[in-house]
Short mmCIF file of C-alpha atoms in Angstrom, two decimals:
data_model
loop_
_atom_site.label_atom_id
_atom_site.label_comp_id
_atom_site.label_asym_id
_atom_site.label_seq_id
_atom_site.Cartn_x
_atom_site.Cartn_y
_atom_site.Cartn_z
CA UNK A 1 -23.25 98.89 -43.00
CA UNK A 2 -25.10 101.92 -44.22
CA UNK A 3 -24.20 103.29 -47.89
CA UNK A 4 -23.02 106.71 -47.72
CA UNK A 5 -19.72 107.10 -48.67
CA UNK A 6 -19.16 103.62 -50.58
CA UNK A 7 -15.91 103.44 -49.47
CA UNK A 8 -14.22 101.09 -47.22
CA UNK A 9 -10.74 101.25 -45.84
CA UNK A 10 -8.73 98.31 -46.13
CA UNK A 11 -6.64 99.03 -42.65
CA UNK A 12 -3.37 96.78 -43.37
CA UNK A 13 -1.20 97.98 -40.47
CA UNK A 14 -0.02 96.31 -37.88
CA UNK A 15 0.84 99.18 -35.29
CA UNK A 16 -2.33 99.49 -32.71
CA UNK A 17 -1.84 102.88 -32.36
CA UNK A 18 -1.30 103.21 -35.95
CA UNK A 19 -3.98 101.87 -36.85
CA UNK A 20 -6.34 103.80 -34.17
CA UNK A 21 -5.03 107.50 -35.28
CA UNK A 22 -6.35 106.69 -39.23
CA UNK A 23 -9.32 104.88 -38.15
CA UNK A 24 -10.27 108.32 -36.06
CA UNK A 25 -8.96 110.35 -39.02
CA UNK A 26 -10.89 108.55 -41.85
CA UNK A 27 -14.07 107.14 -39.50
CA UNK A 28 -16.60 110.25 -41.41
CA UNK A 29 -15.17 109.63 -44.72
CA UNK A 30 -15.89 105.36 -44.96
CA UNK A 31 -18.98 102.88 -44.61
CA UNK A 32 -16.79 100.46 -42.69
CA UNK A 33 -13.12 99.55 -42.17
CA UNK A 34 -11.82 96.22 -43.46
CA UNK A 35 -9.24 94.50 -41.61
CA UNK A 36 -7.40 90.95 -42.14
CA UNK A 37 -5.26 88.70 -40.00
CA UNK A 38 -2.03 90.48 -40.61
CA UNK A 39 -3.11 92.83 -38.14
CA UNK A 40 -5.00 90.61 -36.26
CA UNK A 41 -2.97 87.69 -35.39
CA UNK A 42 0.67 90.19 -33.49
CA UNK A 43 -2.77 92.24 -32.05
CA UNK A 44 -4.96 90.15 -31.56
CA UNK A 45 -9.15 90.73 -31.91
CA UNK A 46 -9.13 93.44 -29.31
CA UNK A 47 -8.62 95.38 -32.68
CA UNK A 48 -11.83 94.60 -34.01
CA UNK A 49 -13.30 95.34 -30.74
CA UNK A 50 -11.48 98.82 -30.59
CA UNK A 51 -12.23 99.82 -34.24
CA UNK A 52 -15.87 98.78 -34.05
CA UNK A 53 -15.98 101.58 -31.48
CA UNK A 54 -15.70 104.16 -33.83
CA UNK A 55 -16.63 102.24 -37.78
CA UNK A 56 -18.02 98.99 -38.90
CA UNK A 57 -15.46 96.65 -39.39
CA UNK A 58 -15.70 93.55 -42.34
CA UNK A 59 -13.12 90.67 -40.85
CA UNK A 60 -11.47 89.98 -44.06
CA UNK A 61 -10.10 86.70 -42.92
CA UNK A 62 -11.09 84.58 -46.10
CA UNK A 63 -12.95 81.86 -43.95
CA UNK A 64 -11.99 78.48 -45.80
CA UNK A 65 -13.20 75.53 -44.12
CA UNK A 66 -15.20 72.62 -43.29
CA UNK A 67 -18.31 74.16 -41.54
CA UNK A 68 -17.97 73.50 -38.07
CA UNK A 69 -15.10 75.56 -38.28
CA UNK A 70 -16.03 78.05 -40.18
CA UNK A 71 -19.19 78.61 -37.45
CA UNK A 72 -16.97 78.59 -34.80
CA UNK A 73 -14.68 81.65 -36.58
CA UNK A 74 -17.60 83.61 -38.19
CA UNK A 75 -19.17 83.50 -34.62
CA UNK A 76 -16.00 85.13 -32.62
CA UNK A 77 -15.69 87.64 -35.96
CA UNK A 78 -19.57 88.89 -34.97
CA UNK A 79 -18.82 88.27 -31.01
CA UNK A 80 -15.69 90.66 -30.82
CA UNK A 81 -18.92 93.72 -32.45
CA UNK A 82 -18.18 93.12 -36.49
CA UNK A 83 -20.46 93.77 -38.95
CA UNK A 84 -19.07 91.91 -42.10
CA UNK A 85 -16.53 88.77 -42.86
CA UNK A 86 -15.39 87.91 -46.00
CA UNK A 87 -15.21 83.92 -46.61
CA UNK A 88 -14.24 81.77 -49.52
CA UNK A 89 -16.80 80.31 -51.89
CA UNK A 90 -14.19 77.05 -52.95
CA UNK A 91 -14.92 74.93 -49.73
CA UNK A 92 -18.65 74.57 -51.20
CA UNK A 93 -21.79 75.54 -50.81
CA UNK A 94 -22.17 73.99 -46.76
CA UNK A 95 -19.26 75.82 -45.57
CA UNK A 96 -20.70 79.45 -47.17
CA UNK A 97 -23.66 78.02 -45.33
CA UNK A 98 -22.63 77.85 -42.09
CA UNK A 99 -21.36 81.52 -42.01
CA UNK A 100 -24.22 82.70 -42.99
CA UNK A 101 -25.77 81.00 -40.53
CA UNK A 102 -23.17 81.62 -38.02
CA UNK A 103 -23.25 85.63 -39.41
CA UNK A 104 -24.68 88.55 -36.74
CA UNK A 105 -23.93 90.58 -40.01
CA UNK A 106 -22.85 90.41 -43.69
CA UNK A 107 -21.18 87.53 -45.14
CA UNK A 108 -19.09 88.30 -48.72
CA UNK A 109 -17.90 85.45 -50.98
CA UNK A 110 -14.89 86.06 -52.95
CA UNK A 111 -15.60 85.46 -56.22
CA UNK A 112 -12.39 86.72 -57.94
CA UNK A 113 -9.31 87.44 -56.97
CA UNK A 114 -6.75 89.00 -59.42
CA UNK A 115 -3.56 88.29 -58.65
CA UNK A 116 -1.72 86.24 -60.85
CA UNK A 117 -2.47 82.76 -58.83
CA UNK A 118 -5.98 83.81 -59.76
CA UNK A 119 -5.94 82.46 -62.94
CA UNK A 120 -4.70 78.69 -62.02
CA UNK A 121 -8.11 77.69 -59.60
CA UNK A 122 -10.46 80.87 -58.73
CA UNK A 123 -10.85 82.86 -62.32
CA UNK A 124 -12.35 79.73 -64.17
CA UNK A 125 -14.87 79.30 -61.31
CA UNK A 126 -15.23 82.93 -60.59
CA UNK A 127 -19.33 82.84 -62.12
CA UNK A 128 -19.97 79.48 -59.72
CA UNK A 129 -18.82 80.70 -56.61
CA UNK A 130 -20.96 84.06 -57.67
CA UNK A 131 -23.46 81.66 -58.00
CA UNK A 132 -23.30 80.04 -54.80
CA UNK A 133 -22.97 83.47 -52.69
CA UNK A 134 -26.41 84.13 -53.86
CA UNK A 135 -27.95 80.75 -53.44
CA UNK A 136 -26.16 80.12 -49.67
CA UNK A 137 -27.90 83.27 -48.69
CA UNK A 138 -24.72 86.05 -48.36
CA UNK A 139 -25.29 89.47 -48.13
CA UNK A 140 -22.54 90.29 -51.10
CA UNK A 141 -19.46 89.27 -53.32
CA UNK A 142 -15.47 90.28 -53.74
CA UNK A 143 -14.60 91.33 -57.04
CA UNK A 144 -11.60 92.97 -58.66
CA UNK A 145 -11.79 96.38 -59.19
CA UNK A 146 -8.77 95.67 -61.39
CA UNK A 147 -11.47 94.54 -63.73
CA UNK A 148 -13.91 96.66 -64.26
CA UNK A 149 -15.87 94.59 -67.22
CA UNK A 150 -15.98 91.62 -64.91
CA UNK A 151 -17.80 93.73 -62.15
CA UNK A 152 -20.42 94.01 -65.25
CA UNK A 153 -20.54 90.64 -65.64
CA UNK A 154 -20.78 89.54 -61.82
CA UNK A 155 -23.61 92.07 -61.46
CA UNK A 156 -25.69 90.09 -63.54
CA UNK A 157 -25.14 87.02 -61.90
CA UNK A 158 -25.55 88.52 -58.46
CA UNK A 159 -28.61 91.16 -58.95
CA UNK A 160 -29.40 93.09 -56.08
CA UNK A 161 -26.42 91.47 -53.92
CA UNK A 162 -23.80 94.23 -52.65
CA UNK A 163 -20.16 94.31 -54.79
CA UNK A 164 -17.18 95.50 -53.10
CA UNK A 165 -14.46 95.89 -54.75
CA UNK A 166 -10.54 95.81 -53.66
CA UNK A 167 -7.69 96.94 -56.37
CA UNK A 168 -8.30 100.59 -56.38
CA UNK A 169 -5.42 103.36 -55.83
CA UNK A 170 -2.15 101.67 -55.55
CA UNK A 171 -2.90 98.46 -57.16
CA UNK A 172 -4.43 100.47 -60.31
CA UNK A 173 -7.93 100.68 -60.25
CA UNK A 174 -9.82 103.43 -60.50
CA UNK A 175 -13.12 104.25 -58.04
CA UNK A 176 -15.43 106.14 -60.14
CA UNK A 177 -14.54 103.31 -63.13
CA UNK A 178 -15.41 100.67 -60.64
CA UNK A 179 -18.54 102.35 -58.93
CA UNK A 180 -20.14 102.74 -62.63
CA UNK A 181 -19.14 99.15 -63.31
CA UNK A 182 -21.89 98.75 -60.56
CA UNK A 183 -19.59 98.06 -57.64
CA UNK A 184 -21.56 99.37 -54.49
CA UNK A 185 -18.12 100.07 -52.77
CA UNK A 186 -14.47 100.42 -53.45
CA UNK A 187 -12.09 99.07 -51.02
CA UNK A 188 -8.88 101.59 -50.79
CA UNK A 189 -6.07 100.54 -48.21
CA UNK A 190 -2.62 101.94 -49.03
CA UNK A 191 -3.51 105.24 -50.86
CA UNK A 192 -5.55 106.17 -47.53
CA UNK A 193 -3.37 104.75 -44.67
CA UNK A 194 -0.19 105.67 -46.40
CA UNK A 195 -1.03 109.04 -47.22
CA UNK A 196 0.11 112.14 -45.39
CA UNK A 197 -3.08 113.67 -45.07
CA UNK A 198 -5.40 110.21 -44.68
CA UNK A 199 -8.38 112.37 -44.34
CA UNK A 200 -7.56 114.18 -47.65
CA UNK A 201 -6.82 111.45 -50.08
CA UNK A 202 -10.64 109.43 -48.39
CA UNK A 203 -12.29 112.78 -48.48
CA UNK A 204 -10.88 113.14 -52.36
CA UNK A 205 -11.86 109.41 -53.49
CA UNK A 206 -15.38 110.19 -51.66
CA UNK A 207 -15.73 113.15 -53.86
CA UNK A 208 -14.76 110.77 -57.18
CA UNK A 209 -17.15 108.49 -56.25
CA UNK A 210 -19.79 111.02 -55.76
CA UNK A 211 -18.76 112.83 -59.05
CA UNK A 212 -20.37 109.62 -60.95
CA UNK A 213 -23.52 108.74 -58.68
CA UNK B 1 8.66 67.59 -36.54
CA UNK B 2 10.24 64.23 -36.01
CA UNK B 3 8.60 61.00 -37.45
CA UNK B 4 8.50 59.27 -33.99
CA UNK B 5 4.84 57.98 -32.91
CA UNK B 6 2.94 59.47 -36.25
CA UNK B 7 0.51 60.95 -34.23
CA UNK B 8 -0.38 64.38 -34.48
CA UNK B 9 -3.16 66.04 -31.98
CA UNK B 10 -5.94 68.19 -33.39
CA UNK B 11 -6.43 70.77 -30.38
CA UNK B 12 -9.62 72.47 -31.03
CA UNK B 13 -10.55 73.38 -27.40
CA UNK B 14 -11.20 77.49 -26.86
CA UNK B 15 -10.52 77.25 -23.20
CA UNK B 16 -6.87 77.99 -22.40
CA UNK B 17 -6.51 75.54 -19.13
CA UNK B 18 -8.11 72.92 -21.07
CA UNK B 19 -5.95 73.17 -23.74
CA UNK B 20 -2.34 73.05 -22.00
CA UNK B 21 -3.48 70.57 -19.52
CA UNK B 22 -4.91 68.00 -22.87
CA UNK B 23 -1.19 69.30 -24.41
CA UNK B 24 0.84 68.19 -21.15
CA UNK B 25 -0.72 65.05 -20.91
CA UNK B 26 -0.43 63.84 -24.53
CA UNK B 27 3.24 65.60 -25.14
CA UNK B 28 4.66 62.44 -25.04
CA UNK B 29 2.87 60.19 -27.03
CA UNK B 30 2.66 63.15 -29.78
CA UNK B 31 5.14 64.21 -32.82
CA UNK B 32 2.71 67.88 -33.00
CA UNK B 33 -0.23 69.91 -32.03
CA UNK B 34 -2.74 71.36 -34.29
CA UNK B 35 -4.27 74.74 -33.55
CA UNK B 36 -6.61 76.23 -35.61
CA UNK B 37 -8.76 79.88 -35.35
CA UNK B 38 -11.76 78.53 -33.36
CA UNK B 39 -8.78 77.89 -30.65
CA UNK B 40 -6.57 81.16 -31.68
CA UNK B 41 -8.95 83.75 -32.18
CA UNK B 42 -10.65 83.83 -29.04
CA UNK B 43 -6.96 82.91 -26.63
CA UNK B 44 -4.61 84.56 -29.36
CA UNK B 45 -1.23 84.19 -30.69
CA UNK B 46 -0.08 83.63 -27.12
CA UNK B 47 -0.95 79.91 -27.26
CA UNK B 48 0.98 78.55 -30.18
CA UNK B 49 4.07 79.97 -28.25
CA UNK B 50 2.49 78.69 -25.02
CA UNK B 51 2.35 75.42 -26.38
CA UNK B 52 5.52 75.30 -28.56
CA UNK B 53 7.19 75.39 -25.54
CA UNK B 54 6.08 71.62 -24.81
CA UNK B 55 5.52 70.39 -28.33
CA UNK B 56 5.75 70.89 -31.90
CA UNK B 57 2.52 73.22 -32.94
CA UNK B 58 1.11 73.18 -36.64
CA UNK B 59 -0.75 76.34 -37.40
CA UNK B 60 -4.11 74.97 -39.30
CA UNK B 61 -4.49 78.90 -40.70
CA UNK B 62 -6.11 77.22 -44.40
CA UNK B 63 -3.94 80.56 -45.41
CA UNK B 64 -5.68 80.97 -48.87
CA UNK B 65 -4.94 85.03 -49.70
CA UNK B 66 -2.75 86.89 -52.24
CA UNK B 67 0.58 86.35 -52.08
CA UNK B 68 1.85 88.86 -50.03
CA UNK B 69 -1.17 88.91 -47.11
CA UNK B 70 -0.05 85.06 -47.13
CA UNK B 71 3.33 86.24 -46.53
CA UNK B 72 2.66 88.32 -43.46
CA UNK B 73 0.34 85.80 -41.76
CA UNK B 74 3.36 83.23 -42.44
CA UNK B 75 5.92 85.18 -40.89
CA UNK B 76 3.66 85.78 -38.07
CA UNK B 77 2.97 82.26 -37.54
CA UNK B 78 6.59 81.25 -37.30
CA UNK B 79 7.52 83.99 -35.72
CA UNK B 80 5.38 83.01 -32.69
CA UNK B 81 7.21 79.81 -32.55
CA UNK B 82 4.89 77.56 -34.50
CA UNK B 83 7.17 74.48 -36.75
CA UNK B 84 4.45 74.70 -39.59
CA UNK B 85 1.29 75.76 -41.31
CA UNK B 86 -1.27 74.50 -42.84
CA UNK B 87 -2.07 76.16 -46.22
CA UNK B 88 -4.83 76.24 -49.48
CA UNK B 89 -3.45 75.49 -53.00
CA UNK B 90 -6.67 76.92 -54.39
CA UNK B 91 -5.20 80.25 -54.57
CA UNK B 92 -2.66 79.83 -56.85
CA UNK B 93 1.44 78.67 -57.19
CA UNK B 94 2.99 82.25 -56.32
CA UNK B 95 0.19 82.02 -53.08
CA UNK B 96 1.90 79.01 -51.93
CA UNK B 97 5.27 80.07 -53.09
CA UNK B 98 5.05 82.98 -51.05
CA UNK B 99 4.10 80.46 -47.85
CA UNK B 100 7.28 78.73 -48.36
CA UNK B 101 9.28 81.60 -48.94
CA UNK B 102 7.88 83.08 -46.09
CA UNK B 103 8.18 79.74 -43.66
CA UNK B 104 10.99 78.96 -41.07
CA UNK B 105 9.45 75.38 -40.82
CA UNK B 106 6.90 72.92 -42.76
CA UNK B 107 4.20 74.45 -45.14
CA UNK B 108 1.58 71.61 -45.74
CA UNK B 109 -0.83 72.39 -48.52
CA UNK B 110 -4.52 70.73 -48.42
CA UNK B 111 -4.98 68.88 -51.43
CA UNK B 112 -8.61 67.28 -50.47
CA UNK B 113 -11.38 67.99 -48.35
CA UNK B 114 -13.99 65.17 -47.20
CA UNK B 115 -16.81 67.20 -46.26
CA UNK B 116 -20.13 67.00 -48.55
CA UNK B 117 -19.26 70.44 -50.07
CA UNK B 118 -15.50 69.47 -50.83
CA UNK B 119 -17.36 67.80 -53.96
CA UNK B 120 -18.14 70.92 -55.58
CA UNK B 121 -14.90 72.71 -56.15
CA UNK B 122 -11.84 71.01 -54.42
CA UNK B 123 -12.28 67.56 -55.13
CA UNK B 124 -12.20 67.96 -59.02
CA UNK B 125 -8.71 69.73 -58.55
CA UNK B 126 -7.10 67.64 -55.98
CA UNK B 127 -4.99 65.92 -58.05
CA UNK B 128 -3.57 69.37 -59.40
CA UNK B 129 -3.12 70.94 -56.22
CA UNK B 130 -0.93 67.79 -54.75
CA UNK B 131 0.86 68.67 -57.94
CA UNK B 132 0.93 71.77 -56.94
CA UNK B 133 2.20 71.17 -53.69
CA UNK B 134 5.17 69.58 -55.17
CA UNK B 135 6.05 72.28 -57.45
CA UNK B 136 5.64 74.90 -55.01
CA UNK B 137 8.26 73.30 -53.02
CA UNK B 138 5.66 72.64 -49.48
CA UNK B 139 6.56 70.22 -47.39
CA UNK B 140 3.93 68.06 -47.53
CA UNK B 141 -0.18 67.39 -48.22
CA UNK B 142 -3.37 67.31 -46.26
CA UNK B 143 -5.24 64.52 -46.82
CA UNK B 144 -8.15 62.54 -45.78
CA UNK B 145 -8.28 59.53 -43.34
CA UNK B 146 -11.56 59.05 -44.46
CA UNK B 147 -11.09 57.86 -47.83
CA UNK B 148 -7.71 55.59 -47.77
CA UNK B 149 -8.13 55.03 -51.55
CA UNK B 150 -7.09 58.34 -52.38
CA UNK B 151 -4.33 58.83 -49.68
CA UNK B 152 -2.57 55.71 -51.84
CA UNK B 153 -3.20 57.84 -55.19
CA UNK B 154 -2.12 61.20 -54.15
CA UNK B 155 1.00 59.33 -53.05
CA UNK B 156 1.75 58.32 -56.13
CA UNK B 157 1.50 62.33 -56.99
CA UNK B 158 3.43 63.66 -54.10
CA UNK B 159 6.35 61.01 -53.87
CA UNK B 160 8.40 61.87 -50.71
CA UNK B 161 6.38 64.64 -49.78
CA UNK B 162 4.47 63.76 -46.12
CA UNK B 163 1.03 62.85 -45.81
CA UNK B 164 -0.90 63.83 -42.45
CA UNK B 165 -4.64 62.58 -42.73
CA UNK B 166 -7.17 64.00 -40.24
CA UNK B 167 -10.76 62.36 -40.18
CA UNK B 168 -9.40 59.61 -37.56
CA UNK B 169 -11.64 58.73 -34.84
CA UNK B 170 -14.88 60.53 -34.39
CA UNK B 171 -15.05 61.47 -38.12
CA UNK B 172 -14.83 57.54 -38.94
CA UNK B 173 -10.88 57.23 -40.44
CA UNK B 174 -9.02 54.68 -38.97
CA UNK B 175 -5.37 55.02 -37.69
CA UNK B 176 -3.98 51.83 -39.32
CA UNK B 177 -5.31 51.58 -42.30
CA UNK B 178 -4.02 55.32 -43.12
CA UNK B 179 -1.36 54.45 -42.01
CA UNK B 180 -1.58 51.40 -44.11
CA UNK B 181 -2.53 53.56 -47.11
CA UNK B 182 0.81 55.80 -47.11
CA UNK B 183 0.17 58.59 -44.47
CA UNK B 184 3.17 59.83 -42.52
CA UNK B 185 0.95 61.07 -40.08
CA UNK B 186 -2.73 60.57 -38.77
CA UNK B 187 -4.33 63.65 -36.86
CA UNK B 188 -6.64 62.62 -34.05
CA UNK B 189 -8.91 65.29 -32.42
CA UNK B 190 -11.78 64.86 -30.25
CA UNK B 191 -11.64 60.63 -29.33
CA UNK B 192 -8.16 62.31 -27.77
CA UNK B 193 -8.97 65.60 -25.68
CA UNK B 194 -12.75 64.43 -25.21
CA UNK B 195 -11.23 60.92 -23.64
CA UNK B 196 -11.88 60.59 -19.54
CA UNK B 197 -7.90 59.95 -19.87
CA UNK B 198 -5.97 61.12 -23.18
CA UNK B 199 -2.73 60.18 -22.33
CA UNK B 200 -4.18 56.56 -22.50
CA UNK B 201 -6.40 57.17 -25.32
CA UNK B 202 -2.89 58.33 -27.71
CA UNK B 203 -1.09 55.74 -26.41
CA UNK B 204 -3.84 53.37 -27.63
CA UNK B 205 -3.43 54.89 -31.38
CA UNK B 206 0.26 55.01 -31.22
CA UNK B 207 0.07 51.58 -30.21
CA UNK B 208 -2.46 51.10 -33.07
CA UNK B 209 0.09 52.98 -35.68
CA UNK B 210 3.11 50.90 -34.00
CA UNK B 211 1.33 47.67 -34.98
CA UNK B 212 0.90 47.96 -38.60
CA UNK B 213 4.75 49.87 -38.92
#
């Protein structure tokens, strides 16, 4: 993944064609288009294939297990021509391990997620798994765009590691706040794919980001 | 899934043939198959339904997102035809209340992982995720075979909530003395589908389960 725009378009549909017509719409304006397993378990990973034709693609499929298993996935993720997966920090620092290992690309670690549930298990840890993405080798971390000051503070556990950062548009935060935070991308999903002009509202958050680089 | 031989098959083969010729043989002597992504990636949704149509399948997704990505992979999984799924508590209550909201079968949360990194963040909590497993109304826990001991205390935490223990076999955990320990169910992978005959190998741990019953 190659950072020009900093963006990266969280593609949450689950219509192939759907999702086809704003990847070739948006495919100038993004670094790389993010996908998870709602629209990859009805479609299957022919959509990673088809997408990677045209953008990088970052399997968001928060890989969670033993290692073994998590080689196994993180393999098929790089086999089927992506270029990132995002994996959970929580099943220690072997599993994060074997992705990396596993990895033809980027691995990410979550280190915080923001929704509500967030705060029971993943919040108080947030600085150890951060930790561990650096020390098992990953390319960069998850963090909340939601929360700007904690981008800060997960910068200077990370140093030179990439942050991306999901929460911006629809769920509130803001991409120029976030990029200054020193967030080296914003993840947007609904605000694009939703949109009526897709093109528009990535060219538009493109030109925010820039405004503050 | 009925309690009849408390077996349950781990099938983590990625060849299609393989799989439903390991699932025909064994259909008898098990109460469900386990699928997990190293199997349903590469072959895709098509063989939970493939298999559901000659046993009970579990969906071993480790779902561990926000609430409402959990939701959609849920719906998807039961929607397929799939009688449960296989969940982390890690993520929060409202990210396994939104599992069970979502399920039209069993939702069994993993309360402890045996692997070396398991130490580092799930282990310390696994007391408060079977807890949590209770509260967020799942079905049941995930626990080890390999460590009895704790099967017998998270029992005490879960009360009539079911137990399925994988580890048997290969990994070490033996069927009887989970069994022993308080499981409902012991999951048996490899000694099973790697076995010159696997119908005779499950009937051996059925047998094995049946004695100690």
């Amino acid at each position: 993944m190659k950072k020009r725009t900093r963006l990266i378009l969280a593609l949450d549909v689950t219509d192939r064609q759907e999702a086809m017509r704003v990847v070739s719409e948006v495919a100038d304006h993004v670094d790389a288009v993010k996908v998870g397993y709602p629209a990859v378990l009805p479609l299957g990973m022919e959509l990673v294939e088809e997408i990677s034709g045209s953008a990088d693609v970052i399997c968001d499929f928060k890989v969670a297990d033993i290692p073994n298993t998590n080689r196994l996935i993180v393999e098929e993720v790089f086999r089927r021509g992506a270029s990132g997966v995002i994996v959970h920090g929580f099943m220690g620092t072997d599993s994060v391990r074997a992705c990396v290992d596993a990895a033809d690309g980027d691995v990410f670690v979550l280190a915080e997620a923001s929704h509500p549930g967030g705060k029971e298990f993943t919040q108080p840890v947030a600085d150890k798994l951060a930790r561990l993405a650096v020390e098992a080798g990953a390319s960069g971390i998850i963090a909340p765009a939601t929360r700007p000051e904690r981008v800060k503070e997960l910068r200077e556990i990370v140093g030179p590691l990439l942050i991306l950062c999901p929460g911006v548009g629809t769920q509130g935060g803001s991409a120029s706040d976030t990029i200054l935070a020193g967030a080296d991308y914003v993840i947007v999903g609904r605000s694009i794919y939703q949109a009526k002009d897709p093109k528009a509202e990535a060219s538009r958050i493109v030109g925010e980001i820039g405004s503050v680089l």
